[in-house]
Every structure is written in structure tokens, then in C-alpha cells.
Amino acid sequence: MAFGLGTADGDRFIDEARDLAMLKEYLGVERIPCLIRSPMRLDRGASFSIFKGRKGGILYKDHGTGESGSVLKLISLLTGETRAKLIEDFGNKTIKNHNRLQMEVVDQIIDISVTTREFSAVDEKYWSAYGITTKDLAEFGVYAVKTISINRGSGYRTFPAEVLSYAYVENKDGRMHIKVYQPKSQKLKWLSNTDASVWNLWTLLPPQGKRLIITSSRKDAMCLWKTLGIPATAMQSEGTKPNHKVMMDLFKRFEEVYLLYDNDFESNVNNGQHYAAVLREKYPKLINLVLPKDYGCKDPSDLAETYGVDVMAEVVLTLMYHDGKQEDQGSLLDRVQGDQIPF
């Protein structure tokens, strides 16, 4: 994975030994490059990279927010100390008492590739619960996986994929991005070389339209698009901070842009709705939809799997048009079904 950062955030003195020592002291990180959960925000996945800059220094990038910079900047943000004070105290070994964060390190995936296979009856059964056929999967850029090869910087390691294993493929700026999804895996549910700038199903979105749904995952987006006929997309995570120009482009192209993030009602912190609120604060034109907790399902694909795609469609359309200003729910479903499916 390449990062478009050069020198260490304008720091006058680049000192990799100092940076490594600070990472170990404050975060418990002892080797780079690496991925960790963000120490600056709620982060259900490891979306915080620490790596060497092309022109020296050790840098970080939070793929959920787009924030990046030097190790000094990071530690300064975490401690509230100025960079000059940090350098002075660290050099004099007079570091103030602090709470050391022991961050879980996940190896950096430099590259990923797969070999594919034909869809099986097992695949058909799994995806049918979400109203999606194997033909739909091919059109949505989803492929059944036979083997997975990953490069963590020391060469490729190849291993067999699990029974349910799928490659989500997106092409952006002349590069193929692959995210492997193994829904039943206990160890490797997700593997990815995809960065935060890549939107799921982006190349399939129509030039313009009445409605668009931004949801939490590619599976949710496919389920909604296929069932409702309303275009849907998803960023790489709910915590991803979108490019402002991209959001403005979507508001120009679609009359109504809906946000349908997870309703994590069973968690101590409702992460999905937390990130929805953060996004709506910056983009108040977004219309937020929250699945009722009465159904016991946090997202559209769970709702479809538990109650069937027709119930999922009914619930989502009720949320979209509950104020009665649009067509009644039944006639709307009849009208939009297949209306904007790109295949």
C-alpha cells in the first residue's frame, strides 16, 4: 500500500530512533509498518497506519478520518504537550507520568491477490437470503475465491480460502482494489488492500437520479439496490471521513441522499448512529434512517436474512416515506423495483 506523504509533517528534525522510542513508550508499538486501532477515536477495525515516509521520518494516517502527520504530532495530540516539550522531556528522560496505551498491532498488508472459482450451490444459498443471485454478484463485482495471496512486505503467502469467501473488486484511478470477505471466518473475516478513498459500487452509480442510499457495507448496499431498485453505495467503514468534493458531487447528482448506518442498539456505544451523527453534522442534507430496534436487527442485510427481503423493503421504505408526502409504500415498491438496477 502506498501513501502520498513526504516529509514528517514539517518537523525540522527527523529522528526515526526517537520516533520509534516514542511509539513504544506511548502506544506500545515496537515495529513498523503496522496497522492498529485508532488511539484517537472509536475504531472497530484496524484503520490506523504507522509507516516510514518516502523522504524520511515515521508517519501515521488515520484512514477513518483522513488525519495524517508525524509521530510527534500524534503524541502531541494524545498528551496535550507541545512538540518542543515532548522532544525536550524525551531527550532528558523526564517524561511525565502518562497512561500508556497498549495498541493491538495488525500486520500491514502491502498487496493482496486471489484466484477465483465458479459459484457453487452453497454460495447461491448464502446470498439468496439477501435477495441476491450469483448473476447479480458478478454484475456487482463480487467473485467467489479459491485461494488468497497476501504480501506483508516479506513476500507472498498463499493459502486456501474458506468455503464462503468472496472478493469485492473496485477499480479506481487505474488500480484494482480488492477486499476479501469471509462471512463465517473466526480469524480472517476481512482482508483488504483498499484505502479509504474507494467507495463500494461507485462505478455502477447512475449519472443522476431521484434517490441514493449511503449505507454501512457493500453487502447492505447490494441488498438494498437489488431489492428496492434504489442505487446504494458504502464507504470502507462507517467511521470513514468522505472527501468533501465527492459528497458535493453526490448531492448534485441525486435529489435525495439517505444515510442508513447500523443501529448498534445492543452495544454500550451505538457506533453506527454515532458516525451517522458526525456525518450529518457536516452534511445536514443527508436524511438519516434508523432501523427500529423492535426487529432485533442492526442493518438491512440482517433484517433481510431474518425476516425476508420483502419485510426489509417494507421497513426501509416506511422509514423513507413515513411523512406521507410521497407515494404510498406499496405503490412505491412496485414502481422502483428494477427501476435503477444497472443490469
Coordinates of C-alpha atoms in Angstrom, one line a residue:
M1 CA 0.0 0.0 0.0
A2 CA 1.4 3.4 -1.0
F3 CA 0.9 6.6 1.0
G4 CA 1.1 10.0 -0.6
L5 CA 3.0 11.6 2.2
G6 CA 6.5 13.0 2.1
T7 CA 8.4 14.5 5.0
A8 CA 7.4 14.2 8.6
D9 CA 4.7 16.9 8.8
G10 CA 7.2 19.7 8.5
D11 CA 9.2 18.7 11.6
R12 CA 12.6 20.4 11.4
F13 CA 14.5 17.4 12.8
I14 CA 13.7 13.9 11.6
D15 CA 14.8 11.3 14.1
E16 CA 13.5 7.9 13.4
A17 CA 15.1 6.4 16.5
R18 CA 13.3 8.9 18.7
D19 CA 10.0 8.3 16.9
L20 CA 10.3 4.5 17.4
A21 CA 11.1 5.0 21.0
M22 CA 8.1 7.3 21.4
L23 CA 5.8 4.8 19.7
K24 CA 6.9 2.1 22.1
E25 CA 6.7 4.4 25.2
Y26 CA 3.2 5.9 24.5
L27 CA 1.5 3.3 22.3
G28 CA 3.3 0.0 22.9
V29 CA 4.1 -0.2 19.2
E30 CA 7.5 -1.8 18.6
R31 CA 7.7 -2.3 14.8
I32 CA 6.6 -0.6 11.6
P33 CA 4.9 -0.6 9.2
C34 CA 1.8 -1.7 11.1
L35 CA -1.9 -1.2 11.4
I36 CA -3.6 -0.5 14.8
R37 CA -7.0 0.6 16.1
S38 CA -7.1 4.3 16.2
P39 CA -6.0 5.7 19.6
M40 CA -7.9 8.9 18.8
R41 CA -11.4 7.6 18.2
L42 CA -13.8 4.6 18.3
D43 CA -12.4 2.2 15.8
R44 CA -13.9 -1.3 15.4
G45 CA -11.4 -2.2 12.8
A46 CA -7.7 -1.6 12.5
S47 CA -7.7 1.5 10.2
F48 CA -4.7 3.5 11.6
S49 CA -1.4 3.1 9.7
I50 CA 2.1 3.8 11.0
F51 CA 4.8 3.7 8.4
K52 CA 8.1 5.3 7.1
G53 CA 7.7 8.3 4.9
R54 CA 9.2 8.4 1.4
K55 CA 11.6 11.3 2.5
G56 CA 12.3 10.1 6.0
G57 CA 10.6 10.1 9.3
I58 CA 7.8 7.9 10.7
L59 CA 4.3 9.0 9.8
Y60 CA 0.7 8.0 10.7
K61 CA -2.5 8.1 8.7
D62 CA -6.0 7.5 10.1
H63 CA -7.9 6.1 7.2
G64 CA -11.2 6.7 9.0
T65 CA -10.8 10.4 9.2
G66 CA -8.1 11.3 6.7
E67 CA -5.9 12.7 9.5
S68 CA -2.2 12.2 9.0
G69 CA 1.2 13.5 10.2
S70 CA 4.3 12.8 12.2
V71 CA 4.8 10.7 15.3
L72 CA 5.4 14.0 17.2
K73 CA 2.1 15.4 16.0
L74 CA 0.3 12.2 17.1
I75 CA 1.8 12.1 20.6
S76 CA 1.2 15.8 21.0
L77 CA -2.4 15.3 20.2
L78 CA -2.7 12.4 22.6
T79 CA -0.9 14.1 25.5
G80 CA -1.6 17.8 25.0
E81 CA 2.1 18.6 25.2
T82 CA 3.8 20.8 22.6
R83 CA 6.2 19.0 20.2
A84 CA 9.1 21.0 21.5
K85 CA 8.3 20.0 25.1
L86 CA 8.0 16.3 24.1
I87 CA 11.4 16.4 22.4
E88 CA 13.0 18.1 25.4
D89 CA 11.4 15.8 28.0
F90 CA 12.1 12.7 26.0
G91 CA 15.7 13.7 25.4
N92 CA 16.2 14.4 29.0
K93 CA 14.3 11.3 30.1
T94 CA 12.0 13.5 32.2
I95 CA 8.8 12.1 30.7
K96 CA 5.8 12.9 32.9
N97 CA 3.6 10.1 34.1
H98 CA 1.2 9.1 31.5
N99 CA -1.3 6.3 30.6
R100 CA 0.5 4.0 28.2
L101 CA -1.8 2.7 25.5
Q102 CA -1.1 -0.9 24.6
M103 CA -2.4 -0.9 21.0
E104 CA -3.2 -4.2 19.2
V105 CA -0.9 -4.3 16.1
V106 CA -2.2 -5.8 12.9
D107 CA 0.4 -6.6 10.1
Q108 CA 0.3 -4.2 7.2
I109 CA -0.9 -5.8 4.0
I110 CA 1.1 -4.5 1.1
D111 CA -0.7 -6.3 -1.6
I112 CA -3.4 -9.0 -2.0
S113 CA -4.4 -11.2 -4.9
V114 CA -6.9 -14.1 -5.3
T115 CA -7.7 -16.9 -7.6
T116 CA -11.4 -17.3 -8.3
R117 CA -13.7 -20.2 -8.8
E118 CA -17.2 -20.8 -10.1
F119 CA -20.1 -20.0 -7.8
S120 CA -21.5 -23.1 -6.0
A121 CA -24.8 -24.1 -4.6
V122 CA -23.5 -23.2 -1.2
D123 CA -22.8 -19.6 -2.5
E124 CA -26.3 -19.4 -4.1
K125 CA -28.0 -20.4 -0.8
Y126 CA -26.0 -17.9 1.3
W127 CA -26.6 -14.9 -1.0
S128 CA -30.3 -15.8 -1.7
A129 CA -31.1 -14.8 1.9
Y130 CA -30.3 -11.2 0.8
G131 CA -32.2 -11.4 -2.4
I132 CA -29.0 -11.6 -4.5
T133 CA -28.3 -14.1 -7.2
T134 CA -24.9 -15.3 -8.4
K135 CA -25.6 -13.3 -11.6
D136 CA -26.1 -10.2 -9.5
L137 CA -22.8 -10.8 -7.7
A138 CA -20.9 -10.9 -11.0
E139 CA -22.6 -7.6 -12.0
F140 CA -21.8 -6.1 -8.6
G141 CA -18.1 -7.0 -9.0
V142 CA -18.1 -9.9 -6.5
Y143 CA -16.3 -13.1 -7.2
A144 CA -16.0 -16.5 -5.4
V145 CA -12.5 -17.1 -4.1
K146 CA -10.4 -20.3 -4.2
T147 CA -7.0 -19.1 -2.9
I148 CA -5.7 -15.9 -1.3
S149 CA -2.2 -14.5 -1.6
I150 CA -1.1 -11.7 0.7
N151 CA 2.2 -9.8 0.9
R152 CA 3.1 -8.2 4.2
G153 CA 6.4 -6.9 3.0
S154 CA 8.5 -10.1 3.1
G155 CA 7.0 -11.9 0.1
Y156 CA 3.7 -13.5 -0.8
R157 CA 2.0 -16.2 1.3
T158 CA -0.7 -18.2 -0.4
F159 CA -3.4 -20.2 1.4
P160 CA -6.8 -21.7 0.6
A161 CA -9.9 -19.6 1.1
E162 CA -12.7 -20.7 3.3
V163 CA -15.9 -22.3 1.9
L164 CA -17.7 -18.9 1.9
S165 CA -15.1 -16.5 0.5
Y166 CA -15.7 -13.6 -1.8
A167 CA -13.6 -10.8 -3.4
Y168 CA -15.1 -7.4 -3.6
V169 CA -13.4 -5.6 -6.5
E170 CA -13.3 -1.9 -7.3
N171 CA -11.3 -0.1 -10.0
K172 CA -10.2 3.4 -9.1
D173 CA -7.5 5.6 -10.8
G174 CA -6.3 2.7 -12.9
R175 CA -5.7 0.4 -9.9
M176 CA -7.7 -2.7 -8.8
H177 CA -8.7 -2.7 -5.2
I178 CA -9.6 -6.0 -3.6
K179 CA -11.4 -6.7 -0.3
V180 CA -11.9 -10.3 0.7
Y181 CA -14.9 -11.1 2.8
Q182 CA -15.2 -14.5 4.5
P183 CA -18.5 -14.2 6.5
K184 CA -18.1 -17.3 8.6
S185 CA -14.4 -16.9 9.4
Q186 CA -13.3 -16.8 13.0
K187 CA -9.8 -15.4 12.1
L188 CA -9.8 -13.7 8.7
K189 CA -13.2 -12.3 8.1
W190 CA -11.8 -9.3 6.2
L191 CA -8.6 -8.8 4.2
S192 CA -8.1 -5.7 2.2
N193 CA -5.6 -3.5 0.2
T194 CA -8.3 -0.9 -0.3
D195 CA -7.9 2.6 1.0
A196 CA -10.5 5.0 2.5
S197 CA -10.9 6.9 -0.8
V198 CA -12.6 3.9 -2.5
W199 CA -16.4 3.8 -2.4
N200 CA -18.3 0.5 -2.9
L201 CA -20.2 0.2 -6.2
W202 CA -19.2 3.7 -7.2
T203 CA -18.7 2.9 -10.9
L204 CA -22.2 1.4 -11.1
L205 CA -24.0 4.6 -9.8
P206 CA -26.1 6.3 -12.5
P207 CA -25.0 9.8 -13.6
Q208 CA -28.1 11.2 -11.8
G209 CA -31.3 10.1 -10.1
K210 CA -34.0 10.7 -7.6
R211 CA -32.6 8.8 -4.6
L212 CA -29.3 7.4 -3.3
I213 CA -28.7 5.4 -0.1
I214 CA -25.3 5.5 1.6
T215 CA -25.1 2.5 3.9
S216 CA -22.5 0.7 6.0
S217 CA -21.2 -2.1 3.8
R218 CA -21.2 -3.5 0.3
K219 CA -23.5 -6.3 1.3
D220 CA -26.0 -3.9 2.6
A221 CA -25.7 -1.7 -0.5
M222 CA -26.2 -4.7 -2.8
C223 CA -29.2 -6.0 -0.8
L224 CA -30.9 -2.6 -0.9
W225 CA -30.1 -1.8 -4.5
K226 CA -31.3 -5.2 -5.7
T227 CA -34.5 -5.3 -3.6
L228 CA -35.6 -1.6 -3.9
G229 CA -34.1 -0.7 -7.2
I230 CA -32.6 2.4 -5.5
P231 CA -28.9 2.9 -6.1
A232 CA -26.8 2.4 -3.0
T233 CA -23.2 2.7 -2.0
A234 CA -20.9 2.4 1.0
M235 CA -17.6 3.8 2.1
Q236 CA -14.9 1.4 3.6
S237 CA -16.3 1.9 7.1
E238 CA -18.8 3.9 9.0
G239 CA -16.0 5.9 10.5
T240 CA -14.5 6.9 7.2
K241 CA -14.4 10.7 6.6
P242 CA -15.6 11.2 3.0
N243 CA -13.9 13.6 0.5
H244 CA -15.9 16.8 0.5
K245 CA -15.9 17.1 -3.3
V246 CA -17.3 13.6 -3.5
M247 CA -20.1 14.4 -1.2
M248 CA -20.9 17.6 -3.1
D249 CA -20.9 15.5 -6.3
L250 CA -23.5 13.1 -4.9
F251 CA -25.7 15.9 -3.7
K252 CA -25.6 17.4 -7.3
R253 CA -26.4 14.0 -8.9
F254 CA -29.2 12.8 -6.6
E255 CA -32.2 14.8 -5.3
E256 CA -32.4 12.9 -2.1
V257 CA -29.4 11.2 -0.3
Y258 CA -30.2 8.9 2.5
L259 CA -27.9 7.6 5.2
L260 CA -28.6 4.1 6.6
Y261 CA -25.9 3.1 9.0
D262 CA -26.1 0.3 11.6
N263 CA -28.3 0.7 14.6
D264 CA -25.9 -0.9 17.2
F265 CA -28.6 -0.7 19.9
E266 CA -27.2 -3.7 21.8
S267 CA -23.8 -2.1 22.3
N268 CA -22.8 0.3 25.1
V269 CA -21.9 2.8 22.4
N270 CA -24.1 2.9 19.3
N271 CA -21.2 3.3 16.9
G272 CA -23.3 3.3 13.7
Q273 CA -25.5 6.2 14.9
H274 CA -22.5 8.0 16.4
Y275 CA -20.9 8.1 13.0
A276 CA -24.2 9.0 11.3
A277 CA -24.5 12.0 13.6
V278 CA -20.9 13.1 12.9
L279 CA -21.6 12.9 9.1
R280 CA -24.9 14.7 9.3
E281 CA -23.4 17.5 11.3
K282 CA -21.2 18.3 8.4
Y283 CA -23.8 17.4 5.7
P284 CA -27.2 18.3 7.1
K285 CA -28.8 17.5 3.7
L286 CA -28.4 13.8 4.5
I287 CA -31.6 12.1 5.5
N288 CA -30.8 9.7 8.3
L289 CA -32.7 6.4 8.5
V290 CA -32.5 4.2 11.7
L291 CA -33.8 0.6 11.7
P292 CA -36.3 0.1 14.6
K293 CA -34.7 -1.9 17.3
D294 CA -38.0 -3.9 17.7
Y295 CA -36.9 -6.1 14.8
G296 CA -33.6 -7.0 16.7
C297 CA -31.5 -6.4 13.5
K298 CA -28.8 -3.8 13.2
D299 CA -28.6 -3.5 9.4
P300 CA -30.6 -4.1 6.2
S301 CA -28.9 -7.4 5.4
D302 CA -29.5 -8.8 8.9
L303 CA -33.2 -7.7 8.5
A304 CA -33.5 -9.4 5.1
E305 CA -31.9 -12.6 6.4
T306 CA -34.1 -12.8 9.5
Y307 CA -37.5 -11.7 8.1
G308 CA -37.1 -11.9 4.3
V309 CA -36.3 -9.2 1.7
D310 CA -39.9 -8.1 1.3
V311 CA -40.1 -7.2 5.0
M312 CA -36.8 -5.4 4.8
A313 CA -38.0 -3.4 1.8
E314 CA -41.2 -2.5 3.7
V315 CA -39.3 -1.3 6.7
V316 CA -36.8 0.8 4.8
L317 CA -39.5 2.3 2.5
T318 CA -41.6 3.2 5.6
L319 CA -38.7 5.0 7.1
M320 CA -38.1 6.9 3.8
Y321 CA -41.7 7.9 3.2
H322 CA -43.3 7.9 6.7
D323 CA -44.4 11.5 6.4
G324 CA -46.9 10.7 3.7
K325 CA -45.6 13.3 1.3
Q326 CA -44.5 10.6 -1.2
E327 CA -46.4 7.7 -2.8
D328 CA -47.9 5.1 -0.5
Q329 CA -45.5 2.4 0.4
G330 CA -47.0 -0.4 -1.7
S331 CA -47.2 1.6 -5.0
L332 CA -43.7 2.9 -4.4
L333 CA -42.2 -0.6 -4.1
D334 CA -44.0 -1.6 -7.3
R335 CA -42.6 1.4 -9.1
V336 CA -39.0 1.4 -8.0
Q337 CA -38.5 -2.4 -8.3
G338 CA -35.9 -2.7 -11.0
D339 CA -36.2 1.0 -11.8
Q340 CA -32.5 1.8 -11.5
I341 CA -30.7 -1.6 -11.4
P342 CA -27.8 -1.2 -13.8
F343 CA -28.0 -4.7 -15.3

